[in-house]
mmCIF file of C-alpha atoms in Angstrom:
data_model
loop_
_atom_site.group_PDB
_atom_site.id
_atom_site.type_symbol
_atom_site.label_atom_id
_atom_site.label_comp_id
_atom_site.label_asym_id
_atom_site.label_seq_id
_atom_site.Cartn_x
_atom_site.Cartn_y
_atom_site.Cartn_z
ATOM 1 C CA UNK A 1 39.648 12.557 35.099
ATOM 2 C CA UNK A 2 38.346 16.024 34.313
ATOM 3 C CA UNK A 3 35.761 16.004 37.104
ATOM 4 C CA UNK A 4 38.251 15.472 39.907
ATOM 5 C CA UNK A 5 41.123 17.424 38.368
ATOM 6 C CA UNK A 6 38.954 20.497 37.959
ATOM 7 C CA UNK A 7 38.748 20.794 41.748
ATOM 8 C CA UNK A 8 42.507 20.690 42.388
ATOM 9 C CA UNK A 9 44.336 23.755 43.588
ATOM 10 C CA UNK A 10 47.720 24.869 42.214
ATOM 11 C CA UNK A 11 49.784 22.447 44.283
ATOM 12 C CA UNK A 12 52.322 21.046 41.797
ATOM 13 C CA UNK A 13 50.706 17.596 41.802
ATOM 14 C CA UNK A 14 52.145 14.662 39.868
ATOM 15 C CA UNK A 15 50.894 11.086 39.703
ATOM 16 C CA UNK A 16 53.061 7.986 39.432
ATOM 17 C CA UNK A 17 51.593 4.623 38.400
ATOM 18 C CA UNK A 18 54.118 1.999 39.433
ATOM 19 C CA UNK A 19 54.672 -1.562 40.566
ATOM 20 C CA UNK A 20 54.610 -2.196 44.293
ATOM 21 C CA UNK A 21 56.678 -4.952 45.911
ATOM 22 C CA UNK A 22 54.503 -6.670 48.499
ATOM 23 C CA UNK A 23 54.040 -10.356 49.256
ATOM 24 C CA UNK A 24 50.473 -10.517 47.990
ATOM 25 C CA UNK A 25 48.650 -13.847 47.697
ATOM 26 C CA UNK A 26 48.301 -15.463 44.280
ATOM 27 C CA UNK A 27 49.511 -14.216 40.926
ATOM 28 C CA UNK A 28 47.885 -10.795 40.918
ATOM 29 C CA UNK A 29 50.358 -7.932 40.448
ATOM 30 C CA UNK A 30 50.497 -5.309 43.236
ATOM 31 C CA UNK A 31 50.553 -1.746 41.900
ATOM 32 C CA UNK A 32 50.249 1.798 43.214
ATOM 33 C CA UNK A 33 49.117 5.221 42.162
ATOM 34 C CA UNK A 34 51.306 7.649 44.095
ATOM 35 C CA UNK A 35 50.346 11.324 44.448
ATOM 36 C CA UNK A 36 53.398 13.584 44.761
ATOM 37 C CA UNK A 37 53.151 17.247 45.707
ATOM 38 C CA UNK A 38 56.390 19.152 45.240
ATOM 39 C CA UNK A 39 58.197 15.800 45.068
ATOM 40 C CA UNK A 40 56.837 14.752 48.464
ATOM 41 C CA UNK A 41 54.637 11.685 48.925
ATOM 42 C CA UNK A 42 51.123 13.020 49.584
ATOM 43 C CA UNK A 43 48.883 9.996 49.038
ATOM 44 C CA UNK A 44 48.695 6.488 47.626
ATOM 45 C CA UNK A 45 46.161 4.141 46.113
ATOM 46 C CA UNK A 46 47.188 0.497 46.419
ATOM 47 C CA UNK A 47 45.600 -2.261 44.339
ATOM 48 C CA UNK A 48 46.118 -5.649 42.672
ATOM 49 C CA UNK A 49 45.807 -6.383 38.949
ATOM 50 C CA UNK A 50 44.793 -9.733 37.488
ATOM 51 C CA UNK A 51 47.342 -11.220 35.022
ATOM 52 C CA UNK A 52 44.996 -10.575 32.079
ATOM 53 C CA UNK A 53 44.469 -6.940 33.243
ATOM 54 C CA UNK A 54 40.687 -7.365 33.139
ATOM 55 C CA UNK A 55 40.138 -7.133 36.909
ATOM 56 C CA UNK A 56 41.407 -4.835 39.665
ATOM 57 C CA UNK A 57 41.072 -5.213 43.428
ATOM 58 C CA UNK A 58 41.493 -2.033 45.516
ATOM 59 C CA UNK A 59 43.417 -2.625 48.724
ATOM 60 C CA UNK A 60 43.787 0.826 50.203
ATOM 61 C CA UNK A 61 43.408 4.553 49.590
ATOM 62 C CA UNK A 62 45.135 7.072 51.831
ATOM 63 C CA UNK A 63 46.034 10.771 51.795
ATOM 64 C CA UNK A 64 48.546 12.194 54.265
ATOM 65 C CA UNK A 65 46.898 14.510 56.838
ATOM 66 C CA UNK A 66 48.681 17.660 55.671
ATOM 67 C CA UNK A 67 47.446 17.110 52.100
ATOM 68 C CA UNK A 68 43.817 16.256 52.812
ATOM 69 C CA UNK A 69 41.031 18.483 51.511
ATOM 70 C CA UNK A 70 42.669 18.896 48.077
ATOM 71 C CA UNK A 71 40.651 16.178 46.256
ATOM 72 C CA UNK A 72 43.724 13.973 45.888
ATOM 73 C CA UNK A 73 41.865 10.744 46.701
ATOM 74 C CA UNK A 74 39.412 11.316 43.857
ATOM 75 C CA UNK A 75 42.202 12.167 41.412
ATOM 76 C CA UNK A 76 44.054 8.944 42.261
ATOM 77 C CA UNK A 77 40.909 6.838 41.864
ATOM 78 C CA UNK A 78 40.131 8.508 38.519
ATOM 79 C CA UNK A 79 43.685 7.653 37.423
ATOM 80 C CA UNK A 80 43.084 3.990 38.290
ATOM 81 C CA UNK A 81 39.932 3.890 36.163
ATOM 82 C CA UNK A 82 41.808 5.542 33.277
ATOM 83 C CA UNK A 83 44.772 3.146 33.537
ATOM 84 C CA UNK A 84 42.530 0.064 33.238
ATOM 85 C CA UNK A 85 39.659 1.209 31.000
ATOM 86 C CA UNK A 86 38.101 -2.244 30.513
ATOM 87 C CA UNK A 87 38.681 -3.893 33.906
ATOM 88 C CA UNK A 88 36.188 -4.919 36.547
ATOM 89 C CA UNK A 89 36.904 -3.046 39.795
ATOM 90 C CA UNK A 90 36.312 -4.329 43.314
ATOM 91 C CA UNK A 91 36.450 -1.470 45.811
ATOM 92 C CA UNK A 92 36.296 -3.861 48.745
ATOM 93 C CA UNK A 93 35.249 -3.125 52.314
ATOM 94 C CA UNK A 94 35.437 0.526 53.396
ATOM 95 C CA UNK A 95 36.402 2.157 56.673
ATOM 96 C CA UNK A 96 34.195 4.885 58.187
ATOM 97 C CA UNK A 97 36.394 7.486 56.475
ATOM 98 C CA UNK A 98 36.149 5.486 53.262
ATOM 99 C CA UNK A 99 32.343 5.365 53.167
ATOM 100 C CA UNK A 100 32.193 9.131 53.713
ATOM 101 C CA UNK A 101 34.632 9.712 50.843
ATOM 102 C CA UNK A 102 32.807 7.245 48.557
ATOM 103 C CA UNK A 103 29.501 9.031 49.212
ATOM 104 C CA UNK A 104 31.066 12.239 47.814
ATOM 105 C CA UNK A 105 32.964 10.613 44.953
ATOM 106 C CA UNK A 106 31.494 10.625 41.426
ATOM 107 C CA UNK A 107 32.132 7.093 40.132
ATOM 108 C CA UNK A 108 33.292 7.578 36.507
ATOM 109 C CA UNK A 109 32.291 4.043 35.390
ATOM 110 C CA UNK A 110 29.670 2.515 37.715
ATOM 111 C CA UNK A 111 29.024 -0.212 35.126
ATOM 112 C CA UNK A 112 32.496 -1.654 35.924
ATOM 113 C CA UNK A 113 32.026 -1.641 39.688
ATOM 114 C CA UNK A 114 31.314 -5.277 40.615
ATOM 115 C CA UNK A 115 29.121 -4.158 43.528
ATOM 116 C CA UNK A 116 26.730 -2.806 40.894
ATOM 117 C CA UNK A 117 26.543 -5.888 38.644
ATOM 118 C CA UNK A 118 25.361 -9.492 38.844
ATOM 119 C CA UNK A 119 28.058 -12.083 39.760
ATOM 120 C CA UNK A 120 27.526 -13.976 36.516
ATOM 121 C CA UNK A 121 29.591 -11.238 34.829
ATOM 122 C CA UNK A 122 32.631 -11.174 37.132
ATOM 123 C CA UNK A 123 32.562 -14.328 39.296
ATOM 124 C CA UNK A 124 35.585 -15.863 37.531
ATOM 125 C CA UNK A 125 37.772 -13.086 39.019
ATOM 126 C CA UNK A 126 36.379 -12.562 42.520
ATOM 127 C CA UNK A 127 35.120 -14.816 45.312
ATOM 128 C CA UNK A 128 31.374 -14.112 45.414
ATOM 129 C CA UNK A 129 31.083 -14.884 49.135
ATOM 130 C CA UNK A 130 33.787 -12.334 49.991
ATOM 131 C CA UNK A 131 32.169 -9.727 47.747
ATOM 132 C CA UNK A 132 28.776 -10.305 49.389
ATOM 133 C CA UNK A 133 30.368 -9.761 52.808
ATOM 134 C CA UNK A 134 31.967 -6.521 51.578
ATOM 135 C CA UNK A 135 28.652 -5.195 50.310
ATOM 136 C CA UNK A 136 26.825 -6.037 53.535
ATOM 137 C CA UNK A 137 29.546 -4.289 55.566
ATOM 138 C CA UNK A 138 29.426 -1.177 53.378
ATOM 139 C CA UNK A 139 25.616 -1.073 53.506
ATOM 140 C CA UNK A 140 25.773 -1.229 57.301
ATOM 141 C CA UNK A 141 28.288 1.625 57.428
ATOM 142 C CA UNK A 142 26.138 3.746 55.125
ATOM 143 C CA UNK A 143 23.097 3.189 57.302
ATOM 144 C CA UNK A 144 25.079 3.937 60.455
ATOM 145 C CA UNK A 145 26.228 7.320 59.160
ATOM 146 C CA UNK A 146 23.095 8.205 57.214
ATOM 147 C CA UNK A 147 24.793 8.082 53.809
ATOM 148 C CA UNK A 148 23.385 7.115 50.419
ATOM 149 C CA UNK A 149 26.659 5.521 49.159
ATOM 150 C CA UNK A 150 25.495 5.437 45.517
ATOM 151 C CA UNK A 151 22.560 3.251 46.515
ATOM 152 C CA UNK A 152 20.703 3.876 43.255
ATOM 153 C CA UNK A 153 23.552 2.368 41.204
ATOM 154 C CA UNK A 154 24.439 -0.624 43.367
ATOM 155 C CA UNK A 155 22.915 -3.878 42.211
ATOM 156 C CA UNK A 156 20.154 -5.033 44.650
ATOM 157 C CA UNK A 157 21.506 -2.595 47.198
ATOM 158 C CA UNK A 158 20.965 -3.644 50.796
ATOM 159 C CA UNK A 159 19.233 -6.961 50.038
ATOM 160 C CA UNK A 160 20.258 -10.452 51.148
ATOM 161 C CA UNK A 161 22.755 -11.949 48.694
ATOM 162 C CA UNK A 162 23.769 -15.260 50.300
ATOM 163 C CA UNK A 163 21.905 -17.496 47.838
ATOM 164 C CA UNK A 164 23.236 -15.635 44.820
ATOM 165 C CA UNK A 165 26.807 -15.732 46.132
ATOM 166 C CA UNK A 166 26.619 -19.478 46.730
ATOM 167 C CA UNK A 167 25.185 -20.037 43.256
ATOM 168 C CA UNK A 168 28.194 -18.420 41.553
ATOM 169 C CA UNK A 169 30.995 -19.299 43.988
ATOM 170 C CA UNK A 170 32.108 -22.272 41.857
ATOM 171 C CA UNK A 171 32.798 -19.955 38.892
ATOM 172 C CA UNK A 172 35.835 -18.412 40.620
ATOM 173 C CA UNK A 173 39.213 -19.340 39.099
ATOM 174 C CA UNK A 174 42.449 -18.603 40.934
ATOM 175 C CA UNK A 175 45.013 -17.025 38.596
ATOM 176 C CA UNK A 176 48.122 -19.106 37.999
ATOM 177 C CA UNK A 177 51.556 -17.707 38.860
ATOM 178 C CA UNK A 178 53.279 -16.977 35.553
ATOM 179 C CA UNK A 179 56.527 -15.240 36.186
ATOM 180 C CA UNK A 180 60.169 -15.088 35.116
ATOM 181 C CA UNK A 181 62.250 -18.228 34.723
ATOM 182 C CA UNK A 182 65.489 -17.766 36.723
ATOM 183 C CA UNK A 183 67.213 -20.472 34.690
ATOM 184 C CA UNK A 184 66.461 -19.037 31.259
ATOM 185 C CA UNK A 185 66.344 -15.283 31.948
ATOM 186 C CA UNK A 186 68.699 -12.561 33.075
ATOM 187 C CA UNK A 187 67.183 -10.671 36.014
ATOM 188 C CA UNK A 188 67.707 -7.202 37.487
ATOM 189 C CA UNK A 189 67.982 -6.422 41.200
ATOM 190 C CA UNK A 190 68.636 -3.081 42.872
ATOM 191 C CA UNK A 191 70.610 -1.725 45.809
ATOM 192 C CA UNK A 192 70.836 1.777 47.297
ATOM 193 C CA UNK A 193 74.347 2.842 48.270
ATOM 194 C CA UNK A 194 75.871 5.760 50.123
ATOM 195 C CA UNK A 195 79.400 5.863 48.726
ATOM 196 C CA UNK A 196 82.375 7.817 50.130
ATOM 197 C CA UNK A 197 82.388 11.290 48.515
ATOM 198 C CA UNK A 198 85.475 10.703 46.352
ATOM 199 C CA UNK A 199 84.236 7.333 45.114
ATOM 200 C CA UNK A 200 80.788 8.810 44.442
ATOM 201 C CA UNK A 201 82.371 11.463 42.208
ATOM 202 C CA UNK A 202 84.435 8.871 40.347
ATOM 203 C CA UNK A 203 81.628 6.417 39.600
ATOM 204 C CA UNK A 204 79.384 9.220 38.295
ATOM 205 C CA UNK A 205 82.126 10.768 36.134
ATOM 206 C CA UNK A 206 80.936 10.010 32.605
ATOM 207 C CA UNK A 207 84.369 10.791 31.154
ATOM 208 C CA UNK A 208 85.829 7.624 32.691
ATOM 209 C CA UNK A 209 85.408 4.111 31.312
ATOM 210 C CA UNK A 210 82.131 2.546 32.475
ATOM 211 C CA UNK A 211 83.593 -0.895 33.094
ATOM 212 C CA UNK A 212 86.373 0.538 35.246
ATOM 213 C CA UNK A 213 83.860 2.487 37.353
ATOM 214 C CA UNK A 214 81.581 -0.541 37.724
ATOM 215 C CA UNK A 215 84.443 -2.654 39.072
ATOM 216 C CA UNK A 216 85.329 0.133 41.524
ATOM 217 C CA UNK A 217 81.822 -0.126 42.980
ATOM 218 C CA UNK A 218 81.918 -3.919 42.990
ATOM 219 C CA UNK A 219 85.249 -3.957 44.824
ATOM 220 C CA UNK A 220 83.800 -1.470 47.337
ATOM 221 C CA UNK A 221 80.686 -3.480 48.205
ATOM 222 C CA UNK A 222 82.183 -6.959 47.775
ATOM 223 C CA UNK A 223 81.639 -9.564 45.083
ATOM 224 C CA UNK A 224 79.426 -11.622 47.390
ATOM 225 C CA UNK A 225 77.153 -8.763 48.488
ATOM 226 C CA UNK A 226 74.509 -8.658 45.789
ATOM 227 C CA UNK A 227 71.266 -7.907 47.686
ATOM 228 C CA UNK A 228 69.322 -10.859 49.106
ATOM 229 C CA UNK A 229 66.201 -8.800 49.870
ATOM 230 C CA UNK A 230 65.847 -7.366 46.357
ATOM 231 C CA UNK A 231 63.026 -8.196 44.039
ATOM 232 C CA UNK A 232 64.726 -9.654 40.951
ATOM 233 C CA UNK A 233 62.870 -8.133 37.995
ATOM 234 C CA UNK A 234 62.525 -8.906 34.315
ATOM 235 C CA UNK A 235 63.463 -5.297 33.425
ATOM 236 C CA UNK A 236 66.030 -2.731 34.485
ATOM 237 C CA UNK A 237 63.277 -0.102 34.706
ATOM 238 C CA UNK A 238 61.439 -2.081 37.395
ATOM 239 C CA UNK A 239 64.623 -2.422 39.469
ATOM 240 C CA UNK A 240 65.216 1.334 39.358
ATOM 241 C CA UNK A 241 61.546 1.877 40.313
ATOM 242 C CA UNK A 242 62.077 -0.244 43.431
ATOM 243 C CA UNK A 243 64.852 2.075 44.584
ATOM 244 C CA UNK A 244 62.864 5.188 43.714
ATOM 245 C CA UNK A 245 60.121 3.801 45.989
ATOM 246 C CA UNK A 246 62.621 3.337 48.801
ATOM 247 C CA UNK A 247 63.990 6.829 48.267
ATOM 248 C CA UNK A 248 60.501 8.349 48.357
ATOM 249 C CA UNK A 249 59.473 6.688 51.628
ATOM 250 C CA UNK A 250 62.897 6.938 53.287
ATOM 251 C CA UNK A 251 63.517 10.258 55.095
ATOM 252 C CA UNK A 252 67.276 10.024 54.430
ATOM 253 C CA UNK A 253 68.521 12.748 52.055
ATOM 254 C CA UNK A 254 69.464 11.873 48.478
ATOM 255 C CA UNK A 255 72.887 13.535 48.779
ATOM 256 C CA UNK A 256 75.601 11.001 48.034
ATOM 257 C CA UNK A 257 73.134 8.176 47.295
ATOM 258 C CA UNK A 258 73.604 5.901 44.277
ATOM 259 C CA UNK A 259 70.904 3.640 42.865
ATOM 260 C CA UNK A 260 72.670 0.537 41.578
ATOM 261 C CA UNK A 261 71.183 -2.287 39.465
ATOM 262 C CA UNK A 262 72.830 -5.679 38.922
ATOM 263 C CA UNK A 263 72.034 -7.803 35.851
ATOM 264 C CA UNK A 264 72.607 -11.469 36.670
ATOM 265 C CA UNK A 265 71.939 -15.008 35.545
ATOM 266 C CA UNK A 266 72.194 -18.141 37.654
ATOM 267 C CA UNK A 267 75.624 -19.758 37.536
ATOM 268 C CA UNK A 268 75.701 -23.068 35.672
ATOM 269 C CA UNK A 269 75.728 -26.364 37.516
ATOM 270 C CA UNK A 270 73.573 -25.504 40.538
ATOM 271 C CA UNK A 271 70.029 -26.463 41.427
ATOM 272 C CA UNK A 272 67.435 -23.718 41.040
ATOM 273 C CA UNK A 273 67.335 -21.963 44.427
ATOM 274 C CA UNK A 274 64.038 -21.788 46.298
ATOM 275 C CA UNK A 275 62.205 -18.658 45.197
ATOM 276 C CA UNK A 276 58.874 -16.839 45.489
ATOM 277 C CA UNK A 277 57.491 -16.196 42.006
ATOM 278 C CA UNK A 278 55.416 -13.165 40.998
ATOM 279 C CA UNK A 279 54.143 -11.937 37.632
ATOM 280 C CA UNK A 280 57.231 -9.919 36.662
ATOM 281 C CA UNK A 281 59.686 -10.564 39.500
ATOM 282 C CA UNK A 282 60.839 -13.060 42.092
ATOM 283 C CA UNK A 283 62.614 -13.122 45.407
ATOM 284 C CA UNK A 284 65.066 -15.763 46.593
ATOM 285 C CA UNK A 285 63.469 -16.941 49.801
ATOM 286 C CA UNK A 286 65.920 -17.305 52.691
ATOM 287 C CA UNK A 287 68.925 -17.017 50.373
ATOM 288 C CA UNK A 288 71.888 -19.176 51.515
ATOM 289 C CA UNK A 289 74.315 -17.369 49.189
ATOM 290 C CA UNK A 290 73.440 -17.992 45.556
ATOM 291 C CA UNK A 291 76.134 -18.180 42.884
ATOM 292 C CA UNK A 292 75.383 -15.959 39.885
ATOM 293 C CA UNK A 293 77.145 -14.651 36.818
ATOM 294 C CA UNK A 294 77.219 -10.853 36.941
ATOM 295 C CA UNK A 295 76.524 -9.824 33.350
ATOM 296 C CA UNK A 296 76.239 -6.062 33.778
ATOM 297 C CA UNK A 297 75.639 -3.120 36.082
ATOM 298 C CA UNK A 298 73.866 0.224 35.777
ATOM 299 C CA UNK A 299 73.648 3.099 38.218
ATOM 300 C CA UNK A 300 72.308 6.629 38.601
ATOM 301 C CA UNK A 301 72.158 9.495 41.042
ATOM 302 C CA UNK A 302 68.518 9.879 42.241
ATOM 303 C CA UNK A 303 68.843 13.646 41.806
ATOM 304 C CA UNK A 304 69.480 13.142 38.061
ATOM 305 C CA UNK A 305 67.596 9.934 37.190
ATOM 306 C CA UNK A 306 67.725 10.737 33.477
ATOM 307 C CA UNK A 307 71.504 10.045 33.474
ATOM 308 C CA UNK A 308 72.098 6.281 33.632
ATOM 309 C CA UNK A 309 75.621 4.836 33.643
ATOM 310 C CA UNK A 310 76.026 1.297 32.335
ATOM 311 C CA UNK A 311 78.658 -1.388 31.952
ATOM 312 C CA UNK A 312 78.488 -4.909 30.581
ATOM 313 C CA UNK A 313 80.854 -7.742 31.470
ATOM 314 C CA UNK A 314 81.957 -10.120 28.691
ATOM 315 C CA UNK A 315 82.806 -12.655 29.929
ATOM 316 C CA UNK A 316 80.672 -12.357 33.056
ATOM 317 C CA UNK A 317 82.103 -11.978 36.562
ATOM 318 C CA UNK A 318 81.249 -14.658 39.082
ATOM 319 C CA UNK A 319 79.505 -13.191 42.118
ATOM 320 C CA UNK A 320 76.918 -14.163 44.704
ATOM 321 C CA UNK A 321 73.615 -13.015 46.146
ATOM 322 C CA UNK A 322 74.452 -12.707 49.821
ATOM 323 C CA UNK A 323 72.823 -14.984 52.424
ATOM 324 C CA UNK A 324 69.614 -13.630 53.911
ATOM 325 C CA UNK A 325 70.896 -14.791 57.316
ATOM 326 C CA UNK A 326 74.636 -15.296 57.782
ATOM 327 C CA UNK A 327 74.050 -18.367 59.954
ATOM 328 C CA UNK A 328 72.390 -20.082 56.959
ATOM 329 C CA UNK A 329 75.210 -19.345 54.507
ATOM 330 C CA UNK A 330 76.034 -22.220 52.179
ATOM 331 C CA UNK A 331 79.423 -23.942 52.199
ATOM 332 C CA UNK A 332 80.098 -22.654 48.671
ATOM 333 C CA UNK A 333 79.536 -19.067 49.812
ATOM 334 C CA UNK A 334 81.609 -19.222 52.998
ATOM 335 C CA UNK A 335 84.476 -20.857 51.091
ATOM 336 C CA UNK A 336 84.900 -17.735 48.957
ATOM 337 C CA UNK A 337 83.469 -14.727 50.814
ATOM 338 C CA UNK A 338 83.766 -13.098 54.208
ATOM 339 C CA UNK A 339 80.721 -12.108 56.296
ATOM 340 C CA UNK A 340 80.600 -8.753 54.504
ATOM 341 C CA UNK A 341 80.918 -10.246 51.028
ATOM 342 C CA UNK A 342 84.588 -9.553 50.378
ATOM 343 C CA UNK A 343 86.734 -12.195 48.692
ATOM 344 C CA UNK A 344 88.752 -14.162 51.239
ATOM 345 C CA UNK A 345 92.568 -14.154 51.087
ATOM 346 C CA UNK A 346 93.742 -16.383 48.263
ATOM 347 C CA UNK A 347 90.454 -15.977 46.372
ATOM 348 C CA UNK A 348 90.245 -13.814 43.273
ATOM 349 C CA UNK A 349 87.466 -12.691 41.009
ATOM 350 C CA UNK A 350 86.839 -15.114 38.181
ATOM 351 C CA UNK A 351 85.453 -14.421 34.760
ATOM 352 C CA UNK A 352 82.873 -16.919 33.604
ATOM 353 C CA UNK A 353 81.541 -17.678 30.159
ATOM 354 C CA UNK A 354 80.200 -20.980 28.886
ATOM 355 C CA UNK A 355 81.321 -20.118 25.352
ATOM 356 C CA UNK A 356 84.871 -19.005 26.184
ATOM 357 C CA UNK A 357 87.434 -20.749 23.868
ATOM 358 C CA UNK A 358 89.641 -21.769 26.829
ATOM 359 C CA UNK A 359 86.771 -23.131 28.967
ATOM 360 C CA UNK A 360 87.485 -26.712 30.052
ATOM 361 C CA UNK A 361 91.185 -26.562 29.104
ATOM 362 C CA UNK A 362 92.532 -25.105 32.340
ATOM 363 C CA UNK A 363 94.700 -28.170 33.170
ATOM 364 C CA UNK A 364 96.252 -28.277 29.692
ATOM 365 C CA UNK A 365 97.018 -24.556 29.812
ATOM 366 C CA UNK A 366 98.630 -24.912 33.256
ATOM 367 C CA UNK A 367 100.808 -27.843 32.031
ATOM 368 C CA UNK A 368 101.931 -25.895 28.977
ATOM 369 C CA UNK A 369 102.785 -22.882 31.116
ATOM 370 C CA UNK A 370 104.860 -25.067 33.452
ATOM 371 C CA UNK A 371 106.762 -26.599 30.512
ATOM 372 C CA UNK A 372 107.524 -23.167 29.052
ATOM 373 C CA UNK A 373 108.705 -21.929 32.416
ATOM 374 C CA UNK A 374 110.987 -24.960 32.856
ATOM 375 C CA UNK A 375 112.475 -24.498 29.366
ATOM 376 C CA UNK A 376 113.088 -20.824 30.134
ATOM 377 C CA UNK A 377 114.882 -21.736 33.371
ATOM 378 C CA UNK A 378 117.126 -24.251 31.524
ATOM 379 C CA UNK A 379 118.161 -21.663 28.960
ATOM 380 C CA UNK A 380 118.952 -19.191 31.713
ATOM 381 C CA UNK A 381 121.144 -21.788 33.503
ATOM 382 C CA UNK A 382 123.102 -22.900 30.385
ATOM 383 C CA UNK A 383 123.092 -20.101 27.829
ATOM 384 C CA UNK A 384 124.428 -20.744 24.292
ATOM 385 C CA UNK A 385 127.722 -19.002 23.318
ATOM 386 C CA UNK A 386 127.207 -15.773 21.384
ATOM 387 C CA UNK A 387 127.597 -16.007 17.594
ATOM 388 C CA UNK A 388 130.029 -13.764 15.683
ATOM 389 C CA UNK A 389 128.317 -11.458 13.206
ATOM 390 C CA UNK A 390 128.558 -12.736 9.566
ATOM 391 C CA UNK A 391 130.916 -11.101 7.092
ATOM 392 C CA UNK A 392 129.584 -9.361 3.994
ATOM 393 C CA UNK A 393 131.118 -12.129 1.853
ATOM 394 C CA UNK A 394 128.979 -14.704 3.705
ATOM 395 C CA UNK A 395 125.891 -12.553 3.354
ATOM 396 C CA UNK A 396 126.192 -12.199 -0.430
ATOM 397 C CA UNK A 397 127.629 -15.666 -1.137
ATOM 398 C CA UNK A 398 125.416 -17.547 -3.614
ATOM 399 C CA UNK A 399 123.239 -14.553 -4.485
ATOM 400 C CA UNK A 400 122.666 -13.789 -8.206
ATOM 401 C CA UNK A 401 123.305 -10.102 -8.804
ATOM 402 C CA UNK A 402 121.217 -8.684 -11.663
ATOM 403 C CA UNK A 403 122.851 -6.160 -13.966
ATOM 404 C CA UNK A 404 120.887 -3.998 -16.427
ATOM 405 C CA UNK A 405 121.574 -4.632 -20.146
ATOM 406 C CA UNK A 406 122.713 -1.248 -21.564
ATOM 407 C CA UNK A 407 121.145 -2.140 -24.927
ATOM 408 C CA UNK A 408 117.651 -2.328 -23.406
ATOM 409 C CA UNK A 409 115.620 0.862 -22.726
ATOM 410 C CA UNK A 410 115.556 1.850 -19.104
ATOM 411 C CA UNK A 411 112.334 2.505 -17.222
ATOM 412 C CA UNK A 412 111.629 6.174 -16.553
ATOM 413 C CA UNK A 413 112.752 7.575 -13.226
ATOM 414 C CA UNK A 414 110.257 9.214 -10.924
ATOM 415 C CA UNK A 415 111.335 12.594 -9.730
#
């Protein structure tokens, strides 16, 4: 990245390579390079990564108007090349602004640009007909604006490519969706909260018990209010990244905000809810209120993201991912929770654990408790007469009292 970085001014730039939650087609993973200047979002490069990380498709490159002219676009593109050093890269179709930028940009690895190489090398990853259309469009734009557009490097630049594209179109293989298994895995989903000031201070007070603070938050938001719109990730880190994304693009101040992550598994005995599967995350499509076991929680203040508070629940607490639309709420959800996710009167939080020693014996335990209570009531109604205390003669009656033989040596006394 030295070529592009050398042209940067002293602007306090930082780059963030991160996942990006977008409903992209297929199994490719959406990702971003974000350019931050003084903590403010200045530009972004959005792209998709093939599951085997050997191909990248660029979707968009943008720099905010107030940060243009600082070479940020080139720095972000250099970072993409560095992050995937062996991948084929499809830069796609460019806008008029894009072809002007590309004409100035020094491609660090033109041998990995699919527009420069024969389809027999990359056709398994990209649709050759779409790529041919991209190249024709870019060639037209270059001619329109009198630009070279790296014409010397591009394979058969400006020539007709229809026959070649058709020849290799059958080589394309759509990547399969391999993602998390909601039945077998615990997943992590995030929620941004603005808590009342006193509660915010309490839940971020590291001197207090973590489990106690976690239940304070849960009681505040409601046991049935786990977020329906969240991406449920395979890692806690990814869930916190989702909220950092929201915080970055949301103009609301960070004061009083808490980033909260739930760790859940599907409750036993229910069918797998309908879900949209991605490489490392899933969403529950049109959630009707999904029963889950809440296994743990973690939270942090976005102003101090290096301080993470955590609590685990053993046994787990039963909870629910709230309905995406209240009118579609399931009967199981509405039987326990109000419209805002609070437990209804008469309902109480339950602890769940398949391996709990009392699991399955609830009726026996209730019967035993009733019997003990009845016996206690009978004793209270007909108490036994008090017994007189025994005399000393009765206490010592029948006991053999040992006496020391004076002729035998005595054991030494300890002083």
